[in-house]
Short mmCIF file of C-alpha atoms in Angstrom, two decimals:
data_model
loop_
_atom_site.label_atom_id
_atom_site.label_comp_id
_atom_site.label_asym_id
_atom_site.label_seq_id
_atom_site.Cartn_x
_atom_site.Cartn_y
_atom_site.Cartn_z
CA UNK B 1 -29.21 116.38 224.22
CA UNK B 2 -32.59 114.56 224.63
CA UNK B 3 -35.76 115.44 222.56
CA UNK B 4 -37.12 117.66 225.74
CA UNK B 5 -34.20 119.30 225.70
CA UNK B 6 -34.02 120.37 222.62
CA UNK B 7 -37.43 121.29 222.57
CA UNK B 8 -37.32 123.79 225.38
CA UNK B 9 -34.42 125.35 224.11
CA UNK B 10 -35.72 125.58 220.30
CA UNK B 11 -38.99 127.54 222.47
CA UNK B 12 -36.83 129.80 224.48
CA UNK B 13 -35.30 130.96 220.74
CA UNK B 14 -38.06 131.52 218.86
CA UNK B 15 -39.58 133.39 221.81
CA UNK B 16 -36.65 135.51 221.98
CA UNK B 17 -36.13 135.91 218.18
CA UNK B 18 -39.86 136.97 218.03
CA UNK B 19 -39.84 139.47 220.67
CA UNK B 20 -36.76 141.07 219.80
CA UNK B 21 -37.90 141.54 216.30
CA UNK B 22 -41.07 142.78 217.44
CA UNK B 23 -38.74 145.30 219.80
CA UNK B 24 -36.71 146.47 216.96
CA UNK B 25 -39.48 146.63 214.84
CA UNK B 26 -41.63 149.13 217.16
CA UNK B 27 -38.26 151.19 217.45
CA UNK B 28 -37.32 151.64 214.08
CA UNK B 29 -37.67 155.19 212.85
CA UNK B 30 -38.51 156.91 209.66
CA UNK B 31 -36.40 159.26 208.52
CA UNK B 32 -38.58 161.55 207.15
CA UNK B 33 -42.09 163.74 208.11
CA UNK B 34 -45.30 162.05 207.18
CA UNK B 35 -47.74 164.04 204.64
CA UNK B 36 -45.12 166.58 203.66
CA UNK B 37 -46.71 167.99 201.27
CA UNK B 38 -49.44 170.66 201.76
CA UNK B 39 -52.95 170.33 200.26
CA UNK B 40 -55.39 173.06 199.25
CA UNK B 41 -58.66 173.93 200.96
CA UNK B 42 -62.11 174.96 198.51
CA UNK B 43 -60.52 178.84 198.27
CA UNK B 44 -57.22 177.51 197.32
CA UNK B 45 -55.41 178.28 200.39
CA UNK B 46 -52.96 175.97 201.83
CA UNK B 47 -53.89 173.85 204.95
CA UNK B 48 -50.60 172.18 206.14
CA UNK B 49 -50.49 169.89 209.73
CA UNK B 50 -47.55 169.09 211.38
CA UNK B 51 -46.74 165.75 212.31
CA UNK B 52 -43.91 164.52 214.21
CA UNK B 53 -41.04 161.82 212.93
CA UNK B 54 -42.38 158.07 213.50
CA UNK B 55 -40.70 158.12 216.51
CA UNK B 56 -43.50 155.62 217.76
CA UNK B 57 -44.40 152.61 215.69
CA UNK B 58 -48.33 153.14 216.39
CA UNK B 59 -48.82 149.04 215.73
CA UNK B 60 -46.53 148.35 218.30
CA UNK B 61 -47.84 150.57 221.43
CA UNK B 62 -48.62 147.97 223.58
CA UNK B 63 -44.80 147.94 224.15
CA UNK B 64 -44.46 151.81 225.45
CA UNK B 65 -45.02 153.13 228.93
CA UNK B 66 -44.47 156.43 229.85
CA UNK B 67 -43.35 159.27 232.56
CA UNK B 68 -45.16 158.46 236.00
CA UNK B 69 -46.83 162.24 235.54
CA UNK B 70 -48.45 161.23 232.21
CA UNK B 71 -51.57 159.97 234.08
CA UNK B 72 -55.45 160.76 234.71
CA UNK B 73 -56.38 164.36 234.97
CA UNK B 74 -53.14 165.92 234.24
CA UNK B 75 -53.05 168.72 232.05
CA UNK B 76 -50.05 169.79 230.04
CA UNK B 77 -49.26 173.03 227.70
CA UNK B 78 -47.54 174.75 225.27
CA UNK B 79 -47.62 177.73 224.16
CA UNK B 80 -47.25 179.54 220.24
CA UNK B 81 -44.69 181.91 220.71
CA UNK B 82 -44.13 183.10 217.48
CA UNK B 83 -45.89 182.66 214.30
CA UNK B 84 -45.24 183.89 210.68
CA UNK B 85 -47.45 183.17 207.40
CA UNK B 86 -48.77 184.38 204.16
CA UNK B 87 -52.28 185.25 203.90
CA UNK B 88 -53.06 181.73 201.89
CA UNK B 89 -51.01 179.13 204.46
CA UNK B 90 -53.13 177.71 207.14
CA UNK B 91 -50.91 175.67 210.13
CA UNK B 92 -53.48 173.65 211.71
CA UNK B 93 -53.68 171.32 214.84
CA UNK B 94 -56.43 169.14 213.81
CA UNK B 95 -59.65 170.83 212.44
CA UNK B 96 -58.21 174.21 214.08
CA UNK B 97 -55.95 177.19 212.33
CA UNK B 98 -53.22 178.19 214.87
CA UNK B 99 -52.07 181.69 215.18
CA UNK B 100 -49.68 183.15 217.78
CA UNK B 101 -50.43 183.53 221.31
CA UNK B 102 -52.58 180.10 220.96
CA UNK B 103 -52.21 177.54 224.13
CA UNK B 104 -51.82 173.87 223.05
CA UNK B 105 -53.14 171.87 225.61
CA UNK B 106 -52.96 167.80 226.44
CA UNK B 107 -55.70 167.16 228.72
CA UNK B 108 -55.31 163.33 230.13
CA UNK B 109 -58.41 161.79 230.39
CA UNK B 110 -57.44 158.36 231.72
CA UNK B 111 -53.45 156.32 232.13
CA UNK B 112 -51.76 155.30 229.17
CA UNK B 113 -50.91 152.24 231.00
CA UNK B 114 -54.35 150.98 230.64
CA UNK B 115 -55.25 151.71 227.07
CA UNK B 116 -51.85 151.83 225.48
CA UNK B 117 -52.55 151.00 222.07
CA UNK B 118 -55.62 153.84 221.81
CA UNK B 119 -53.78 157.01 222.59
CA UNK B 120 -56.94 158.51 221.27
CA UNK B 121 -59.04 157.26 224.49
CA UNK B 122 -56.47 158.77 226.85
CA UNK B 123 -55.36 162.34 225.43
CA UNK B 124 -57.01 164.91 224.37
CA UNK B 125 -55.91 167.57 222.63
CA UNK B 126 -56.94 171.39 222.86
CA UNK B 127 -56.20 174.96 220.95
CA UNK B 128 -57.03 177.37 223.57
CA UNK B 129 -60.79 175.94 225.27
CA UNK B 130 -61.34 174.06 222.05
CA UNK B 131 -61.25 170.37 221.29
CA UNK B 132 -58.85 169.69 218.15
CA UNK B 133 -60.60 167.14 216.36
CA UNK B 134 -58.87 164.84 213.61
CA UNK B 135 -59.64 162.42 210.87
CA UNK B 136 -58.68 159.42 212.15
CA UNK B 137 -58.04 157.68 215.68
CA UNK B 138 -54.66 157.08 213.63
CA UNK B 139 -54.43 160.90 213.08
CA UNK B 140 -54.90 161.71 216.38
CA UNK B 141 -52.61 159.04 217.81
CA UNK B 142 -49.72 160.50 215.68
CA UNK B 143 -50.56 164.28 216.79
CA UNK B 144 -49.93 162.94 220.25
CA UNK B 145 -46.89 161.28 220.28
CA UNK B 146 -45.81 165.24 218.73
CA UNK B 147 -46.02 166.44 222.24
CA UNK B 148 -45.10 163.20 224.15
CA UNK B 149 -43.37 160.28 223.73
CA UNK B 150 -42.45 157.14 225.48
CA UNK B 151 -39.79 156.65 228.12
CA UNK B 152 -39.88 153.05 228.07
CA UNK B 153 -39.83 149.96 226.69
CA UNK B 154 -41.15 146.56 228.06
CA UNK B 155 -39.35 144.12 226.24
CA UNK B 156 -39.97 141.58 229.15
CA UNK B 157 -43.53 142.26 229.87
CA UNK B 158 -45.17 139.41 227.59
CA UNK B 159 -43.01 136.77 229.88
CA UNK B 160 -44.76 138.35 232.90
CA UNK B 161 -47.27 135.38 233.10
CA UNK B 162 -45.13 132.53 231.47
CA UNK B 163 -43.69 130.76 234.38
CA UNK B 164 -41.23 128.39 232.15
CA UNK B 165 -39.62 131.59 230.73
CA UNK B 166 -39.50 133.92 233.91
CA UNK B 167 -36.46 132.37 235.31
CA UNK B 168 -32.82 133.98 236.35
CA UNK B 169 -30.80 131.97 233.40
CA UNK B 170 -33.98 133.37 230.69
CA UNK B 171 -33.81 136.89 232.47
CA UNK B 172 -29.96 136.86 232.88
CA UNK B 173 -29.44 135.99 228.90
CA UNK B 174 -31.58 139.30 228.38
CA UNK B 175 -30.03 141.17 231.23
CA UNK B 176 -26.41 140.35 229.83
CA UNK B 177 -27.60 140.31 225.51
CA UNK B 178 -30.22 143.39 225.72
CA UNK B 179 -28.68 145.93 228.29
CA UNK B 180 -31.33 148.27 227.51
CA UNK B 181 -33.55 146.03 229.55
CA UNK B 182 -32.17 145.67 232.70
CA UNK B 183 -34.18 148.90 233.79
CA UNK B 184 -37.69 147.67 233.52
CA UNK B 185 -36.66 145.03 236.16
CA UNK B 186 -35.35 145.43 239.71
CA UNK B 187 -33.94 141.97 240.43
CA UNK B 188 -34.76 138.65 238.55
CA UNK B 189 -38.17 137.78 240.53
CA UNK B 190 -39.93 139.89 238.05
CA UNK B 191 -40.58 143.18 239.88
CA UNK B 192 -41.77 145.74 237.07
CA UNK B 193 -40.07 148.81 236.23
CA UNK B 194 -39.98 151.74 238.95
CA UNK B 195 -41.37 155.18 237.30
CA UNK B 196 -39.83 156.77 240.74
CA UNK B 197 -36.09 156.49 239.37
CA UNK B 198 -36.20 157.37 235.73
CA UNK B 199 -32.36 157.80 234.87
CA UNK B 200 -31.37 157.65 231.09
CA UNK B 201 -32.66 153.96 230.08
CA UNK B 202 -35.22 153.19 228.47
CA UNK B 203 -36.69 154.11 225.05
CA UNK B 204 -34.26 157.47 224.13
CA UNK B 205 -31.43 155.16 225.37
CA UNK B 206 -32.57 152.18 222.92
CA UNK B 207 -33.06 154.90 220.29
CA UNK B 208 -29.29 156.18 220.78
CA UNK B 209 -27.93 152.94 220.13
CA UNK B 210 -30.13 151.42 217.72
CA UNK B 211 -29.29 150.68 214.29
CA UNK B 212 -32.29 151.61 212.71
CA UNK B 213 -32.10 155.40 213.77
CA UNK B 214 -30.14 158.09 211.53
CA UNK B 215 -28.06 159.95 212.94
CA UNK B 216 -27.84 162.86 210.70
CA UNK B 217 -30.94 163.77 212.25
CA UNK B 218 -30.98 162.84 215.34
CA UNK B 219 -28.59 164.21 218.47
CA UNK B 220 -28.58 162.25 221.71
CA UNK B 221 -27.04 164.63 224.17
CA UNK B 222 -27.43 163.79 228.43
CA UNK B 223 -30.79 165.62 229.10
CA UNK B 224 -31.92 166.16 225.64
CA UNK B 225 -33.03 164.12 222.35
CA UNK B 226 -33.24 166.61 219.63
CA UNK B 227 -34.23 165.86 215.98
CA UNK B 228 -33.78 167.72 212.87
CA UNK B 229 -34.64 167.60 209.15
CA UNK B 230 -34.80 169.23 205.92
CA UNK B 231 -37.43 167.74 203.26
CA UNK B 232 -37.28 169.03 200.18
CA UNK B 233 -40.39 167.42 198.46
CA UNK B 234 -39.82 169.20 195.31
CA UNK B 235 -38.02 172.24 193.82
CA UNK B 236 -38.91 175.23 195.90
CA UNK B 237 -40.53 173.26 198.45
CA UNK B 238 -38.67 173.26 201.41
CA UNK B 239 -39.78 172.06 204.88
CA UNK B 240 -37.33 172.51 208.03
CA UNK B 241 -37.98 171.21 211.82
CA UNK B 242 -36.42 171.27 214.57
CA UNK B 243 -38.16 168.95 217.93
CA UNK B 244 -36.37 169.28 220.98
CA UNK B 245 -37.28 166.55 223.71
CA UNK B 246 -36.95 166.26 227.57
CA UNK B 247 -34.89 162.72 228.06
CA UNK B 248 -35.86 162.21 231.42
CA UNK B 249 -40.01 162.79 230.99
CA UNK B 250 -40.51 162.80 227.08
CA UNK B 251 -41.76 165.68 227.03
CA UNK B 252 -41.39 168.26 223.67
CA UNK B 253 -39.89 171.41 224.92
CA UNK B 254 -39.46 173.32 221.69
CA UNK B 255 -40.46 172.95 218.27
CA UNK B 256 -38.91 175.29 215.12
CA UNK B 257 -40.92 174.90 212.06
CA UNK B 258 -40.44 176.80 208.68
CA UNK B 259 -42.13 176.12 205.40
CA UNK B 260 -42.41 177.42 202.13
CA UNK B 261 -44.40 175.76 199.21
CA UNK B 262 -44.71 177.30 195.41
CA UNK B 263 -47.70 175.71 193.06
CA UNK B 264 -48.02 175.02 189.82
CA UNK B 265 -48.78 178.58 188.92
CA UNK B 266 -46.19 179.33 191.10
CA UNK B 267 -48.00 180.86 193.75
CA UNK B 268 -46.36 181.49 197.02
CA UNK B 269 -47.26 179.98 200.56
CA UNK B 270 -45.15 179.81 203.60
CA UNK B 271 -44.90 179.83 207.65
CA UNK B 272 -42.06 180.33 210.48
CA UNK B 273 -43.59 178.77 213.97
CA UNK B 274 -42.10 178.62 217.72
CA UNK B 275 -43.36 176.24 220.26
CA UNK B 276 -42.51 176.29 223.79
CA UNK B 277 -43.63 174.04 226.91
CA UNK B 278 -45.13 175.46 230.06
CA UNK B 279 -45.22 174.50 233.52
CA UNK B 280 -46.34 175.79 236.44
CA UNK B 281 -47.82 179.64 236.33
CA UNK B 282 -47.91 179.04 232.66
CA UNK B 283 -43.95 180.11 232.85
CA UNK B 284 -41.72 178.74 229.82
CA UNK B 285 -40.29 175.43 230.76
CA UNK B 286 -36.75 177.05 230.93
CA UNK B 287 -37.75 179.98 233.91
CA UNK B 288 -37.87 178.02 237.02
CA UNK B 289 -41.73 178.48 239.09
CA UNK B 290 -39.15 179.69 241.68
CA UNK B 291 -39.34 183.24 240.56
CA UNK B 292 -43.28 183.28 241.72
CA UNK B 293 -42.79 181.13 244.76
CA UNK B 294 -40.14 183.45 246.26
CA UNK B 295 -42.17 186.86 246.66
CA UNK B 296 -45.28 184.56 247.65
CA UNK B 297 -42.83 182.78 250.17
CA UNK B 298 -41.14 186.22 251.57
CA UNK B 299 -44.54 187.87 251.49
CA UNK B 300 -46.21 184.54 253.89
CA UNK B 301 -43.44 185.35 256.00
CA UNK B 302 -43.06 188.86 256.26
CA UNK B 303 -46.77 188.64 257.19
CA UNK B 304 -46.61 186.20 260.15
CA UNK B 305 -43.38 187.89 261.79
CA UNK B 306 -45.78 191.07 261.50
CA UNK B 307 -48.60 189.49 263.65
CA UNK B 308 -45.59 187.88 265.87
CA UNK B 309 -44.88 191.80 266.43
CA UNK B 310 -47.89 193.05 266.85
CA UNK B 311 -46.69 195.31 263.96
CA UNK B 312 -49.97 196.11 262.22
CA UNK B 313 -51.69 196.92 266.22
CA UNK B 314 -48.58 199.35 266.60
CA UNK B 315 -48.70 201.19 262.87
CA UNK B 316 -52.75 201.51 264.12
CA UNK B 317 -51.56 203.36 267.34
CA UNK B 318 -49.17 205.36 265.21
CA UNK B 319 -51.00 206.45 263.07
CA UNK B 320 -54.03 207.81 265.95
CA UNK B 321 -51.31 209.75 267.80
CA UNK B 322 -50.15 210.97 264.75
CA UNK B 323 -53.70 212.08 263.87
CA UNK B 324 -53.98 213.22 267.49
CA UNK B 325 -50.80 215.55 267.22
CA UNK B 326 -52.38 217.20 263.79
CA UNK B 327 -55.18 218.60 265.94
CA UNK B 328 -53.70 219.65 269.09
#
């Protein structure tokens, strides 16, 4: 082997080494909710956030892309179904105290696409009419990725621009070594992942057979990723969740969240919350929009066979000869 050889191949390595670590790395989860532990406000009540598993590496965001619906001007909700507390316990979504019956909302102000390591810039995030505001860019990052997270992973994009590496033996060895790739391209020229045929690649299907995620709390079934975990951060204090995600979109569809906390003086604090996502007619994700576009569809036509009939001319008539009858 000569000394250009060598070279080149020695490049092609390190290139790979380095970008699968960098893959792994952005994919390996925590096992465990961040800032467990609720703190005390100036009255001494208990103001507790919740905050999704690390599903999401935040350093690593430029390698995420998500659902082709998660773009500019889209709006997306969910909805407090049920919500349980003691007088002192606070559950807040940023700077705001939820209560039941409140609408979470995820206004998109731009595409992820374009600012993909500042989910801040490109989500908003609403109680009701009201902006949610957090302490951090970090903060608010991680309160996004609650709602929404990734359905891809470009492993391949940083060879986009480096003609040497974007060839069909480089491509094939990650084709045939890193199957979970061979979705973001459609043949070896390059072309980018399709958002138009989502299947189950992608992120939840690198997450279901990576090594770095636990599988006593995570469940990888065909259309849903659910995770759940008990954290007991000391005796007494007891958090449970339950996240259900939407494979195809990564979407949250339900949350179940319980928590009780006893001080020092052994004060009691606790909550029991329900999630649920909405779609269209601000129905519950699992009641198909069908059940309001039937009636509006049979009452459309219903209305034109009427006018077809003349039906509304001839109830007119009927109703003057009836009128006419009366007073003869």
């Amino acid at each position: 082997m000569n000394r250009r050889s060598f070279v080149g191949l020695f490049a092609i390595l390190v290139i790979l080494g380095s970008s699968s670590a960098k893959t792994w790395g952005a994919s390996a989860l925590m096992d465990q909710i961040d800032d467990n532990t609720p703190t005390f406000n100036a009255e001494g009540d208990v103001e507790h956030s919740i905050v999704a598993p690390n599903t999401v590496n935040m350093s690593q965001l430029d390698l995420y892309d998500y659902y082709g619906s998660v773009s500019s001007d889209k709006r997306f909700k969910w909805k407090i179904t049920h919500l349980e507390r003691t007088d002192n316990f606070h559950i807040q979504e940023g700077d705001k105290k939820l209560k039941q019956g409140d609408k979470i909302i995820l206004i998109m102000g731009g595409d992820p696409w374009l600012q993909r390591t500042e989910p801040h810039s490109w989500c908003q995030i609403y109680v009701n009419d009201v902006m949610a505001r957090y302490t951090d860019d970090n903060a608010h990052g991680r309160a996004v990725f609650k709602f929404i997270q990734p359905v891809a992973l470009n492993l391949l994009e940083n060879f986009t621009n480096i003609l040497y590496y974007n060839t069909s033996s480089f491509i094939n060895y990650y084709s045939n070594n890193f199957n979970y790739t061979q979705n973001f391209w459609n043949d070896y020229g390059g072309n980018i992942y399709n958002y138009t045929d989502l299947g189950n690649e992608g992120f939840f299907s690198y997450m279901e057979t990576s090594p770095f995620v636990n599988r006593e709390y995570w469940t990888f079934d065909e259309d849903l990723i659910i995770y759940t975990n008990t954290i007991i951060s000391e005796v007494n204090n007891v958090t449970e969740v339950t996240l259900i995600y939407d494979r195809a979109t990564g979407f949250l569809n339900e949350m179940e969240y319980s928590t009780s906390f006893i001080n020092g003086s052994g004060f009691f604090a606790g909550a029991n919350l329900s999630l649920v996502r909405l779609h269209g007619w601000g129905l519950p994700y699992t009641i198909t929009t069908w059940v309001v576009w039937i009636p509006i569809i049979l009452f459309i036509v219903g209305l034109i066979v009427a006018v077809r009939l003349h039906a509304f001319q001839r109830l007119k008539l009927y109703l003057e000869a009836r009128k006419i009858a009366k007073r003869d």
